[in-house]
PDB file of C-alpha atoms in Angstrom:
ATOM      1  CA  MET A 981      19.366  -3.391   1.923  1.00  0.00           C
ATOM      2  CA  PRO A 982      20.589  -6.257   0.571  1.00  0.00           C
ATOM      3  CA  TRP A 983      23.249  -6.306  -2.564  1.00  0.00           C
ATOM      4  CA  GLU A 984      25.918  -8.865  -4.734  1.00  0.00           C
ATOM      5  CA  ASP A 985      27.883  -6.280  -6.947  1.00  0.00           C
ATOM      6  CA  ARG A 986      27.022  -7.155 -11.276  1.00  0.00           C
ATOM      7  CA  PRO A 987      28.872 -10.352 -11.671  1.00  0.00           C
ATOM      8  CA  LYS A 988      32.272  -8.999 -15.025  1.00  0.00           C
ATOM      9  CA  GLU A 989      30.250 -11.143 -16.947  1.00  0.00           C
ATOM     10  CA  CYS A 990      26.646  -9.516 -16.726  1.00  0.00           C
ATOM     11  CA  ASP A 991      26.080  -6.625 -19.351  1.00  0.00           C
ATOM     12  CA  ARG A 992      22.213  -5.991 -18.213  1.00  0.00           C
ATOM     13  CA  PRO A 993      20.305  -3.419 -15.872  1.00  0.00           C
ATOM     14  CA  LEU A 994      19.861  -6.345 -13.807  1.00  0.00           C
ATOM     15  CA  TRP A 995      21.883  -9.616 -12.248  1.00  0.00           C
ATOM     16  CA  ARG A 996      20.440 -12.191 -10.306  1.00  0.00           C
ATOM     17  CA  TYR A 997      22.285 -13.091  -6.003  1.00  0.00           C
ATOM     18  CA  SER A 998      24.076 -15.873  -6.259  1.00  0.00           C
ATOM     19  CA  ARG A 999      22.213 -17.030  -3.868  1.00  0.00           C
ATOM     20  CA  ASN A1000      19.066 -17.924  -5.138  1.00  0.00           C
ATOM     21  CA  PRO A1001      16.431 -18.704  -4.605  1.00  0.00           C
ATOM     22  CA  ILE A1002      16.284 -16.889  -1.987  1.00  0.00           C
ATOM     23  CA  VAL A1003      13.173 -18.268   0.334  1.00  0.00           C
ATOM     24  CA  THR A1004      11.664 -22.043  -0.589  1.00  0.00           C
ATOM     25  CA  LYS A1005       9.046 -24.217   0.667  1.00  0.00           C
ATOM     26  CA  LEU A1006      11.580 -25.149   3.696  1.00  0.00           C
ATOM     27  CA  VAL A1007      10.379 -21.823   5.903  1.00  0.00           C
ATOM     28  CA  VAL A1008       7.456 -22.457   6.580  1.00  0.00           C
ATOM     29  CA  PRO A1009       5.845 -26.181   7.588  1.00  0.00           C
ATOM     30  CA  LYS A1010       3.748 -28.436   5.339  1.00  0.00           C
ATOM     31  CA  CYS A1011       3.947 -25.792   2.302  1.00  0.00           C
ATOM     32  CA  ASN A1012       4.029 -26.590  -1.119  1.00  0.00           C
ATOM     33  CA  SER A1013       6.069 -23.134  -2.424  1.00  0.00           C
ATOM     34  CA  ILE A1014       6.434 -20.188  -1.895  1.00  0.00           C
ATOM     35  CA  PHE A1015       6.949 -17.317  -4.218  1.00  0.00           C
ATOM     36  CA  ASN A1016       5.194 -13.655  -5.342  1.00  0.00           C
ATOM     37  CA  SER A1017       5.590 -11.948  -2.299  1.00  0.00           C
ATOM     38  CA  ALA A1018       6.118  -8.795  -1.628  1.00  0.00           C
ATOM     39  CA  VAL A1019       8.827  -7.147   0.984  1.00  0.00           C
ATOM     40  CA  VAL A1020       9.421  -3.372   2.646  1.00  0.00           C
ATOM     41  CA  PRO A1021      11.950  -2.020   5.611  1.00  0.00           C
ATOM     42  CA  PHE A1022      10.345  -2.057   9.200  1.00  0.00           C
ATOM     43  CA  GLY A1023      11.618  -0.938  11.961  1.00  0.00           C
ATOM     44  CA  ASP A1024      16.027  -2.058  12.099  1.00  0.00           C
ATOM     45  CA  GLY A1025      15.342  -4.491   9.731  1.00  0.00           C
ATOM     46  CA  PHE A1026      12.328  -5.736   7.207  1.00  0.00           C
ATOM     47  CA  ALA A1027       8.695  -7.143   7.033  1.00  0.00           C
ATOM     48  CA  GLY A1028       6.782  -9.184   3.747  1.00  0.00           C
ATOM     49  CA  VAL A1029       3.350 -10.959   3.514  1.00  0.00           C
ATOM     50  CA  PHE A1030       4.373 -13.947   1.288  1.00  0.00           C
ATOM     51  CA  ARG A1031       2.161 -16.129  -1.335  1.00  0.00           C
ATOM     52  CA  CYS A1032       2.096 -19.683   0.723  1.00  0.00           C
ATOM     53  CA  ASP A1033       0.429 -22.156  -0.971  1.00  0.00           C
ATOM     54  CA  ASN A1034       0.110 -25.324   1.519  1.00  0.00           C
ATOM     55  CA  ASP A1035       0.063 -28.306   0.395  1.00  0.00           C
ATOM     56  CA  CYS A1036      -3.467 -29.266   0.333  1.00  0.00           C
ATOM     57  CA  ARG A1037      -2.834 -26.117  -3.214  1.00  0.00           C
ATOM     58  CA  GLN A1038      -4.803 -23.198  -1.120  1.00  0.00           C
ATOM     59  CA  MET A1039      -3.532 -20.128  -2.199  1.00  0.00           C
ATOM     60  CA  ARG A1040      -2.745 -18.760   1.086  1.00  0.00           C
ATOM     61  CA  ILE A1041      -0.537 -15.516   2.527  1.00  0.00           C
ATOM     62  CA  HIS A1042       1.421 -15.534   5.665  1.00  0.00           C
ATOM     63  CA  ALA A1043       3.839 -12.107   7.849  1.00  0.00           C
ATOM     64  CA  GLY A1044       7.399 -12.897   7.321  1.00  0.00           C
ATOM     65  CA  PHE A1045      10.074 -10.331   9.212  1.00  0.00           C
ATOM     66  CA  SER A1046      13.773 -10.869   8.675  1.00  0.00           C
ATOM     67  CA  LYS A1047      16.960  -8.982   9.688  1.00  0.00           C
ATOM     68  CA  ASP A1048      19.034  -8.591   6.071  1.00  0.00           C
ATOM     69  CA  ALA A1049      15.834  -9.255   3.730  1.00  0.00           C
ATOM     70  CA  LEU A1050      17.398 -12.397   2.410  1.00  0.00           C
ATOM     71  CA  HIS A1051      16.937 -14.839   5.623  1.00  0.00           C
ATOM     72  CA  TRP A1052      14.065 -14.679   6.542  1.00  0.00           C
ATOM     73  CA  GLU A1053      11.422 -16.079   9.468  1.00  0.00           C
ATOM     74  CA  ILE A1054       7.659 -15.908   8.092  1.00  0.00           C
ATOM     75  CA  GLU A1055       4.652 -17.157  10.170  1.00  0.00           C
ATOM     76  CA  PRO A1056       3.694 -20.986  10.157  1.00  0.00           C
ATOM     77  CA  GLU A1057      -0.146 -19.614  10.128  1.00  0.00           C
ATOM     78  CA  PRO A1058      -1.213 -17.516   7.429  1.00  0.00           C
ATOM     79  CA  LEU A1059      -2.681 -13.936   8.044  1.00  0.00           C
ATOM     80  CA  THR A1060      -6.206 -13.909   8.918  1.00  0.00           C
ATOM     81  CA  PHE A1061      -8.091 -10.517   9.479  1.00  0.00           C
ATOM     82  CA  ALA A1062      -9.396  -8.855  13.591  1.00  0.00           C
ATOM     83  CA  THR A1063     -11.430  -6.983  11.234  1.00  0.00           C
ATOM     84  CA  ALA A1064     -13.250  -7.095   7.879  1.00  0.00           C
ATOM     85  CA  PRO A1065     -16.348  -5.804   6.137  1.00  0.00           C
ATOM     86  CA  ASP A1066     -19.932  -7.269   6.458  1.00  0.00           C
ATOM     87  CA  GLY A1067     -20.360  -9.528   4.591  1.00  0.00           C
ATOM     88  CA  LEU A1068     -16.918  -9.733   2.696  1.00  0.00           C
ATOM     89  CA  GLY A1069     -15.439 -12.832   2.714  1.00  0.00           C
ATOM     90  CA  PHE A1070     -12.083 -14.436   2.339  1.00  0.00           C
ATOM     91  CA  ASP A1071     -11.346 -17.281  -0.115  1.00  0.00           C
ATOM     92  CA  TYR A1072      -7.601 -17.670  -1.122  1.00  0.00           C
ATOM     93  CA  ALA A1073      -5.211 -14.545  -1.286  1.00  0.00           C
ATOM     94  CA  TYR A1074      -2.446 -14.956  -3.750  1.00  0.00           C
ATOM     95  CA  ASP A1075       0.383 -12.243  -5.198  1.00  0.00           C
ATOM     96  CA  PRO A1076       0.412  -9.530  -2.540  1.00  0.00           C
ATOM     97  CA  ARG A1077       1.909  -6.354  -3.113  1.00  0.00           C
ATOM     98  CA  VAL A1078       2.959  -3.652   0.498  1.00  0.00           C
ATOM     99  CA  CYS A1079       3.566   0.157   0.633  1.00  0.00           C
ATOM    100  CA  LYS A1080       3.661   2.438   3.188  1.00  0.00           C
ATOM    101  CA  ILE A1081       1.327   5.543   2.683  1.00  0.00           C
ATOM    102  CA  ASP A1082       0.780   8.265   5.875  1.00  0.00           C
ATOM    103  CA  GLY A1083       2.451   5.823   8.837  1.00  0.00           C
ATOM    104  CA  GLU A1084       0.383   2.539   7.884  1.00  0.00           C
ATOM    105  CA  TYR A1085       1.500  -0.608   5.863  1.00  0.00           C
ATOM    106  CA  LEU A1086      -1.241  -0.917   2.509  1.00  0.00           C
ATOM    107  CA  VAL A1087      -1.131  -4.831   1.357  1.00  0.00           C
ATOM    108  CA  THR A1088      -2.958  -5.415  -1.488  1.00  0.00           C
ATOM    109  CA  TRP A1089      -3.510  -9.445  -2.894  1.00  0.00           C
ATOM    110  CA  CYS A1090      -6.018 -11.223  -5.664  1.00  0.00           C
ATOM    111  CA  ASN A1091      -8.787 -11.601  -2.830  1.00  0.00           C
ATOM    112  CA  GLY A1092     -11.126 -14.601  -3.624  1.00  0.00           C
ATOM    113  CA  TYR A1093     -14.392 -12.980  -3.252  1.00  0.00           C
ATOM    114  CA  ALA A1094     -17.237 -16.190  -4.052  1.00  0.00           C
ATOM    115  CA  ASN A1095     -14.291 -17.642  -6.212  1.00  0.00           C
ATOM    116  CA  TYR A1096     -14.059 -14.922  -8.169  1.00  0.00           C
ATOM    117  CA  PRO A1097     -10.568 -12.707  -8.058  1.00  0.00           C
ATOM    118  CA  THR A1098     -10.434  -9.067  -7.405  1.00  0.00           C
ATOM    119  CA  ILE A1099      -8.121  -6.750  -5.255  1.00  0.00           C
ATOM    120  CA  GLY A1100      -8.480  -6.710  -1.831  1.00  0.00           C
ATOM    121  CA  ILE A1101      -6.828  -4.419   1.116  1.00  0.00           C
ATOM    122  CA  ALA A1102      -5.617  -4.210   3.826  1.00  0.00           C
ATOM    123  CA  LYS A1103      -3.881  -2.641   6.068  1.00  0.00           C
ATOM    124  CA  THR A1104      -1.052  -3.185   9.142  1.00  0.00           C
ATOM    125  CA  ARG A1105       1.100  -0.922  11.566  1.00  0.00           C
ATOM    126  CA  ASP A1106       2.781  -3.900  13.280  1.00  0.00           C
ATOM    127  CA  PHE A1107       2.518  -7.422  10.759  1.00  0.00           C
ATOM    128  CA  LYS A1108       1.121  -8.640  13.860  1.00  0.00           C
ATOM    129  CA  ARG A1109      -2.899  -7.035  13.309  1.00  0.00           C
ATOM    130  CA  PHE A1110      -4.305  -6.815   9.737  1.00  0.00           C
ATOM    131  CA  ASP A1111      -7.814  -5.213   9.098  1.00  0.00           C
ATOM    132  CA  GLN A1112      -9.232  -5.937   5.737  1.00  0.00           C
ATOM    133  CA  LEU A1113     -10.644  -3.259   4.104  1.00  0.00           C
ATOM    134  CA  GLU A1114     -13.354  -3.483   1.675  1.00  0.00           C
ATOM    135  CA  ASN A1115     -12.528  -5.031  -2.081  1.00  0.00           C
ATOM    136  CA  ALA A1116     -11.243  -2.151  -5.023  1.00  0.00           C
ATOM    137  CA  PHE A1117     -13.498  -3.742  -7.348  1.00  0.00           C
ATOM    138  CA  LEU A1118     -15.603  -6.572  -9.065  1.00  0.00           C
ATOM    139  CA  PRO A1119     -14.385  -8.647  -9.999  1.00  0.00           C
ATOM    140  CA  PHE A1120     -12.113 -10.034 -12.045  1.00  0.00           C
ATOM    141  CA  ASN A1121      -9.355  -7.829 -11.618  1.00  0.00           C
ATOM    142  CA  ARG A1122      -5.192  -9.037 -10.298  1.00  0.00           C
ATOM    143  CA  ASN A1123      -2.521  -6.810 -10.257  1.00  0.00           C
ATOM    144  CA  GLY A1124      -3.413  -4.224  -7.732  1.00  0.00           C
ATOM    145  CA  VAL A1125      -0.602  -2.377  -7.252  1.00  0.00           C
ATOM    146  CA  LEU A1126      -0.404   1.064  -5.545  1.00  0.00           C
ATOM    147  CA  PHE A1127       1.387   4.051  -5.491  1.00  0.00           C
ATOM    148  CA  PRO A1128       2.839   4.915  -2.350  1.00  0.00           C
ATOM    149  CA  ARG A1129       2.012   8.105  -1.977  1.00  0.00           C
ATOM    150  CA  LYS A1130      -1.495  10.477  -2.576  1.00  0.00           C
ATOM    151  CA  ILE A1131      -1.010  11.807  -5.954  1.00  0.00           C
ATOM    152  CA  ASN A1132      -3.349  15.482  -6.528  1.00  0.00           C
ATOM    153  CA  GLY A1133      -4.852  14.174  -3.225  1.00  0.00           C
ATOM    154  CA  MET A1134      -6.031  10.254  -4.241  1.00  0.00           C
ATOM    155  CA  TYR A1135      -5.021   7.200  -3.165  1.00  0.00           C
ATOM    156  CA  ALA A1136      -3.862   5.421  -7.255  1.00  0.00           C
ATOM    157  CA  MET A1137      -3.481   2.208  -7.893  1.00  0.00           C
ATOM    158  CA  LEU A1138      -2.673   0.011 -10.909  1.00  0.00           C
ATOM    159  CA  SER A1139      -4.149  -2.952 -11.382  1.00  0.00           C
ATOM    160  CA  ARG A1140      -5.288  -5.076 -14.486  1.00  0.00           C
ATOM    161  CA  PRO A1141      -9.129  -6.325 -15.305  1.00  0.00           C
ATOM    162  CA  SER A1142      -9.002 -10.293 -16.403  1.00  0.00           C
ATOM    163  CA  ASP A1143     -11.662 -13.268 -16.116  1.00  0.00           C
ATOM    164  CA  ASN A1144     -11.916 -16.352 -13.747  1.00  0.00           C
ATOM    165  CA  GLY A1145      -9.500 -18.649 -15.520  1.00  0.00           C
ATOM    166  CA  HIS A1146      -5.724 -18.618 -16.714  1.00  0.00           C
ATOM    167  CA  THR A1147      -6.400 -15.102 -18.596  1.00  0.00           C
ATOM    168  CA  PRO A1148      -5.390 -15.336 -21.857  1.00  0.00           C
ATOM    169  CA  PHE A1149      -5.373 -11.037 -22.236  1.00  0.00           C
ATOM    170  CA  GLY A1150      -4.770  -7.812 -19.816  1.00  0.00           C
ATOM    171  CA  ASP A1151      -3.702  -4.437 -20.091  1.00  0.00           C
ATOM    172  CA  ILE A1152      -2.610  -2.267 -17.591  1.00  0.00           C
ATOM    173  CA  PHE A1153      -4.839   0.033 -15.684  1.00  0.00           C
ATOM    174  CA  LEU A1154      -5.317   3.244 -13.203  1.00  0.00           C
ATOM    175  CA  SER A1155      -8.110   3.929 -10.456  1.00  0.00           C
ATOM    176  CA  TYR A1156      -8.183   6.444  -7.827  1.00  0.00           C
ATOM    177  CA  SER A1157      -9.634   6.840  -4.208  1.00  0.00           C
ATOM    178  CA  PRO A1158     -10.518   9.195  -1.943  1.00  0.00           C
ATOM    179  CA  ASP A1159     -10.830   7.338   0.669  1.00  0.00           C
ATOM    180  CA  LEU A1160      -9.076   3.665  -0.143  1.00  0.00           C
ATOM    181  CA  LYS A1161     -13.650   2.194  -0.075  1.00  0.00           C
ATOM    182  CA  PHE A1162     -14.358   3.738  -3.663  1.00  0.00           C
ATOM    183  CA  TRP A1163     -12.553   3.961  -6.839  1.00  0.00           C
ATOM    184  CA  GLY A1164     -12.751   5.482  -9.559  1.00  0.00           C
ATOM    185  CA  ARG A1165     -11.407   7.035 -12.614  1.00  0.00           C
ATOM    186  CA  HIS A1166     -10.647   3.817 -14.415  1.00  0.00           C
ATOM    187  CA  ARG A1167      -7.877   5.504 -17.423  1.00  0.00           C
ATOM    188  CA  LEU A1168      -5.972   3.068 -19.221  1.00  0.00           C
ATOM    189  CA  VAL A1169      -1.858   3.053 -18.883  1.00  0.00           C
ATOM    190  CA  MET A1170      -0.384   0.796 -21.137  1.00  0.00           C
ATOM    191  CA  LYS A1171      -1.876  -1.997 -23.306  1.00  0.00           C
ATOM    192  CA  THR A1172       0.458  -5.370 -24.361  1.00  0.00           C
ATOM    193  CA  ASP A1173       2.899  -4.424 -27.251  1.00  0.00           C
ATOM    194  CA  MET A1174       6.538  -6.129 -27.646  1.00  0.00           C
ATOM    195  CA  PRO A1175       6.747 -10.168 -28.727  1.00  0.00           C
ATOM    196  CA  TRP A1176       8.180 -10.939 -24.978  1.00  0.00           C
ATOM    197  CA  GLU A1177       4.383  -9.006 -23.413  1.00  0.00           C
ATOM    198  CA  SER A1178       1.899  -9.878 -26.207  1.00  0.00           C
ATOM    199  CA  THR A1179      -0.239 -12.074 -24.242  1.00  0.00           C
ATOM    200  CA  LYS A1180      -0.818  -9.971 -20.574  1.00  0.00           C
ATOM    201  CA  ILE A1181       0.675  -7.244 -19.284  1.00  0.00           C
ATOM    202  CA  GLY A1182       0.838  -5.898 -15.792  1.00  0.00           C
ATOM    203  CA  ALA A1183       2.505  -4.144 -12.750  1.00  0.00           C
ATOM    204  CA  GLY A1184       4.657  -5.316 -10.216  1.00  0.00           C
ATOM    205  CA  PRO A1185       5.945  -4.130  -7.376  1.00  0.00           C
ATOM    206  CA  ILE A1186       5.367  -0.907  -6.131  1.00  0.00           C
ATOM    207  CA  PRO A1187       6.276   2.000  -8.196  1.00  0.00           C
ATOM    208  CA  VAL A1188       9.449   4.134  -7.778  1.00  0.00           C
ATOM    209  CA  GLU A1189       9.240   7.742  -7.390  1.00  0.00           C
ATOM    210  CA  THR A1190      12.435   8.857  -9.357  1.00  0.00           C
ATOM    211  CA  SER A1191      13.691  12.560 -10.757  1.00  0.00           C
ATOM    212  CA  GLU A1192      12.274  11.232 -13.832  1.00  0.00           C
ATOM    213  CA  GLY A1193       9.074   9.551 -13.539  1.00  0.00           C
ATOM    214  CA  TRP A1194       7.731   6.591 -12.092  1.00  0.00           C
ATOM    215  CA  LEU A1195       9.579   3.845 -12.319  1.00  0.00           C
ATOM    216  CA  LEU A1196       7.691   1.208 -12.843  1.00  0.00           C
ATOM    217  CA  ILE A1197       8.597  -2.402 -13.340  1.00  0.00           C
ATOM    218  CA  TYR A1198       6.276  -5.204 -15.167  1.00  0.00           C
ATOM    219  CA  HIS A1199       5.493  -8.417 -16.175  1.00  0.00           C
ATOM    220  CA  GLY A1200       5.301  -8.823 -19.401  1.00  0.00           C
ATOM    221  CA  VAL A1201       3.608 -12.557 -21.107  1.00  0.00           C
ATOM    222  CA  LEU A1202       4.438 -14.716 -24.298  1.00  0.00           C
ATOM    223  CA  THR A1203       2.649 -17.287 -25.277  1.00  0.00           C
ATOM    224  CA  SER A1204       5.000 -19.928 -26.971  1.00  0.00           C
ATOM    225  CA  CYS A1205       4.378 -23.427 -27.991  1.00  0.00           C
ATOM    226  CA  SER A1206       4.538 -24.307 -24.621  1.00  0.00           C
ATOM    227  CA  GLY A1207       2.636 -22.101 -22.630  1.00  0.00           C
ATOM    228  CA  TYR A1208       3.444 -19.139 -21.357  1.00  0.00           C
ATOM    229  CA  VAL A1209       6.254 -17.251 -20.816  1.00  0.00           C
ATOM    230  CA  TYR A1210       6.903 -14.806 -17.844  1.00  0.00           C
ATOM    231  CA  HIS A1211       9.671 -11.467 -17.837  1.00  0.00           C
ATOM    232  CA  PHE A1212       9.918  -8.263 -16.457  1.00  0.00           C
ATOM    233  CA  GLY A1213      10.408  -4.766 -18.242  1.00  0.00           C
ATOM    234  CA  ALA A1214      10.386  -1.449 -17.440  1.00  0.00           C
ATOM    235  CA  ALA A1215       8.291   2.269 -17.729  1.00  0.00           C
ATOM    236  CA  LEU A1216       8.447   5.289 -16.597  1.00  0.00           C
ATOM    237  CA  LEU A1217       4.865   7.466 -15.701  1.00  0.00           C
ATOM    238  CA  ASP A1218       4.139  11.047 -14.851  1.00  0.00           C
ATOM    239  CA  LEU A1219       4.751  12.052 -11.486  1.00  0.00           C
ATOM    240  CA  ASP A1220       1.522  14.228 -11.414  1.00  0.00           C
ATOM    241  CA  ASP A1221      -0.647  12.503 -14.106  1.00  0.00           C
ATOM    242  CA  PRO A1222       0.722   8.769 -14.561  1.00  0.00           C
ATOM    243  CA  GLN A1223      -1.633   7.615 -16.719  1.00  0.00           C
ATOM    244  CA  LYS A1224       1.082   9.249 -18.826  1.00  0.00           C
ATOM    245  CA  VAL A1225       3.951   7.005 -19.814  1.00  0.00           C
ATOM    246  CA  ILE A1226       7.392   9.235 -20.673  1.00  0.00           C
ATOM    247  CA  ALA A1227       8.713   6.172 -21.434  1.00  0.00           C
ATOM    248  CA  ARG A1228       8.709   2.280 -22.016  1.00  0.00           C
ATOM    249  CA  GLY A1229      11.617  -0.104 -22.815  1.00  0.00           C
ATOM    250  CA  LYS A1230      11.230  -2.683 -25.415  1.00  0.00           C
ATOM    251  CA  ARG A1231      13.521  -5.225 -24.728  1.00  0.00           C
ATOM    252  CA  TYR A1232      12.811  -6.543 -21.251  1.00  0.00           C
ATOM    253  CA  LEU A1233      15.307  -6.547 -18.020  1.00  0.00           C
ATOM    254  CA  LEU A1234      14.865 -10.029 -17.465  1.00  0.00           C
ATOM    255  CA  ALA A1235      13.545 -13.934 -18.741  1.00  0.00           C
ATOM    256  CA  PRO A1236      13.524 -17.178 -17.092  1.00  0.00           C
ATOM    257  CA  GLU A1237      16.963 -18.441 -17.253  1.00  0.00           C
ATOM    258  CA  THR A1238      17.839 -20.803 -14.718  1.00  0.00           C
ATOM    259  CA  PRO A1239      17.073 -24.112 -13.700  1.00  0.00           C
ATOM    260  CA  TYR A1240      14.762 -22.147 -10.408  1.00  0.00           C
ATOM    261  CA  GLU A1241      13.082 -20.048 -13.082  1.00  0.00           C
ATOM    262  CA  ARG A1242      12.541 -22.628 -15.892  1.00  0.00           C
ATOM    263  CA  ALA A1243      12.045 -25.489 -14.087  1.00  0.00           C
ATOM    264  CA  GLY A1244       9.217 -25.196 -11.068  1.00  0.00           C
ATOM    265  CA  ASP A1245       5.170 -25.907 -10.623  1.00  0.00           C
ATOM    266  CA  VAL A1246       4.838 -23.147 -13.288  1.00  0.00           C
ATOM    267  CA  PRO A1247       8.038 -23.453 -15.740  1.00  0.00           C
ATOM    268  CA  ASN A1248       8.999 -20.258 -17.461  1.00  0.00           C
ATOM    269  CA  VAL A1249       8.166 -17.381 -15.009  1.00  0.00           C
ATOM    270  CA  VAL A1250       9.896 -14.950 -13.572  1.00  0.00           C
ATOM    271  CA  PHE A1251       7.363 -12.512 -12.128  1.00  0.00           C
ATOM    272  CA  PRO A1252       8.269  -9.331  -9.729  1.00  0.00           C
ATOM    273  CA  CYS A1253       6.254  -8.500  -6.650  1.00  0.00           C
ATOM    274  CA  ALA A1254       8.984  -5.976  -4.573  1.00  0.00           C
ATOM    275  CA  ALA A1255      11.403  -3.523  -4.617  1.00  0.00           C
ATOM    276  CA  LEU A1256      14.125  -2.812  -2.060  1.00  0.00           C
ATOM    277  CA  CYS A1257      15.541   1.085  -2.790  1.00  0.00           C
ATOM    278  CA  ASP A1258      18.629   2.510  -1.363  1.00  0.00           C
ATOM    279  CA  ALA A1259      18.552   6.733  -2.329  1.00  0.00           C
ATOM    280  CA  ALA A1260      22.240   7.852  -1.439  1.00  0.00           C
ATOM    281  CA  THR A1261      23.433   4.866  -4.011  1.00  0.00           C
ATOM    282  CA  GLY A1262      20.929   4.417  -6.310  1.00  0.00           C
ATOM    283  CA  ARG A1263      20.568   0.605  -5.725  1.00  0.00           C
ATOM    284  CA  ILE A1264      17.398  -1.706  -6.659  1.00  0.00           C
ATOM    285  CA  ALA A1265      16.682  -5.093  -5.104  1.00  0.00           C
ATOM    286  CA  VAL A1266      13.788  -6.926  -6.884  1.00  0.00           C
ATOM    287  CA  TYR A1267      12.436  -9.980  -5.684  1.00  0.00           C
ATOM    288  CA  TYR A1268      10.428 -11.256  -8.085  1.00  0.00           C
ATOM    289  CA  GLY A1269       8.040 -15.387  -7.489  1.00  0.00           C
ATOM    290  CA  CYS A1270      10.567 -18.309  -9.655  1.00  0.00           C
ATOM    291  CA  ALA A1271       8.833 -20.600 -11.629  1.00  0.00           C
ATOM    292  CA  ASP A1272       5.230 -20.047  -9.408  1.00  0.00           C
ATOM    293  CA  THR A1273       7.277 -21.832  -6.957  1.00  0.00           C
ATOM    294  CA  VAL A1274      10.226 -19.975  -5.390  1.00  0.00           C
ATOM    295  CA  THR A1275      12.019 -16.719  -4.436  1.00  0.00           C
ATOM    296  CA  GLY A1276      14.523 -15.055  -5.951  1.00  0.00           C
ATOM    297  CA  VAL A1277      16.350 -11.302  -6.072  1.00  0.00           C
ATOM    298  CA  ALA A1278      17.633  -9.234  -8.307  1.00  0.00           C
ATOM    299  CA  PHE A1279      20.011  -6.381  -7.900  1.00  0.00           C
ATOM    300  CA  GLY A1280      20.348  -3.106 -10.800  1.00  0.00           C
ATOM    301  CA  TYR A1281      21.389   0.149  -9.800  1.00  0.00           C
ATOM    302  CA  ILE A1282      17.748   3.032 -11.184  1.00  0.00           C
ATOM    303  CA  ASN A1283      19.811   4.895 -12.826  1.00  0.00           C
ATOM    304  CA  GLU A1284      21.033   2.334 -15.224  1.00  0.00           C
ATOM    305  CA  ILE A1285      17.776   1.277 -15.609  1.00  0.00           C
ATOM    306  CA  ILE A1286      16.191   4.599 -16.359  1.00  0.00           C
ATOM    307  CA  SER A1287      19.195   4.783 -19.255  1.00  0.00           C
ATOM    308  CA  TYR A1288      18.251   1.065 -20.401  1.00  0.00           C
ATOM    309  CA  ILE A1289      14.274   2.393 -20.427  1.00  0.00           C
ATOM    310  CA  LYS A1290      14.921   5.380 -22.605  1.00  0.00           C
ATOM    311  CA  ASN A1291      17.626   3.974 -24.955  1.00  0.00           C
ATOM    312  CA  ASN A1292      15.753   0.739 -25.874  1.00  0.00           C
TER     313      ASN A1292
END
C-alpha cells in the first residue's frame, strides 16, 4: 500500500501526502472533477470506482486501476451494468464505496432513482463487468457503507437518511439484510454532536476491523457564516453489535486547510470515502475528496487513531 512518513512538524494522527492531489480531472477526457472515490486491493495492484463529474456536470462513476494506489488509470467511459433489476433505472451516481465480501466486490453509491437519491448496490469480480442489484432503501438516503464481512450471518450497512437537496441534517443509521435485497432492523448508531459535526454526519470508508472494535471514519459538517465546512473524525463500534458506540472522538481528525481543500467547486470540504490498511505495520491510507474537485490521500497508524479517539 502507499505510504509516506509523518512530517516532523505534524503532531496529529493523520498527515497529508506531500504530492496531493493524486487524481485530477486530467485523468479522464471531458471531465470536470474527480473526487469522493473508493479504492481496494485487487490482483497484484489496486482497483477502484471513481466519481467523475463530466463537463455537462452529470454525476457518473468510472472504474479505475493502479499498481501503486497513487497513479491511476481511469476508464474514460462511465460504468455500465451487464444486468439490472427490471424497471429500476439509473439517473445519476456519485460518492461510491467498495468492499470485498465472500470473493465478490460490492459497490455502493448514491443512486438516482426517479431523480431521487437512494443507495445503489452492484457486484463485480473483475471491475470490468458490473451487475446492478436492487436499491437498498427508499429515497431519500446517502452514504451507504457496507461492513466488510457479515455480522451474525447478515450483511450490515450504515447510511444517512436525508432529503432531496443539500441536506441540512443527518445522522448515521445501521440496517441489516440476509441477501442484499431486503433490508430491515434499522437502528440509530450516532447523532450529530460536537460543533465541527453539528449539522450532519455520514459514514466514510468501509469500517476497519480491529481488536478494539470497528474503526469508523466518518465525515462531519458544520454550518458556518459562509456555508458548509466538511471535516472527518472517527469512532469505535462494537464488533458484534455495531449499533453500540464504544468510543467517539470529540476532536476532528482532518479539516480543510490546504488550497486544494479550501478552493474548488464546493470549498472547504474533506470527504473520506476509502481506506487501505496494512495489518502487519498498522498503517492506514485514507482517500478523500477535496473541495468536490480533486482526490487526496492522508496517512496514519490505526493504533494512534484509536488512542486519539480514546484520549479525546
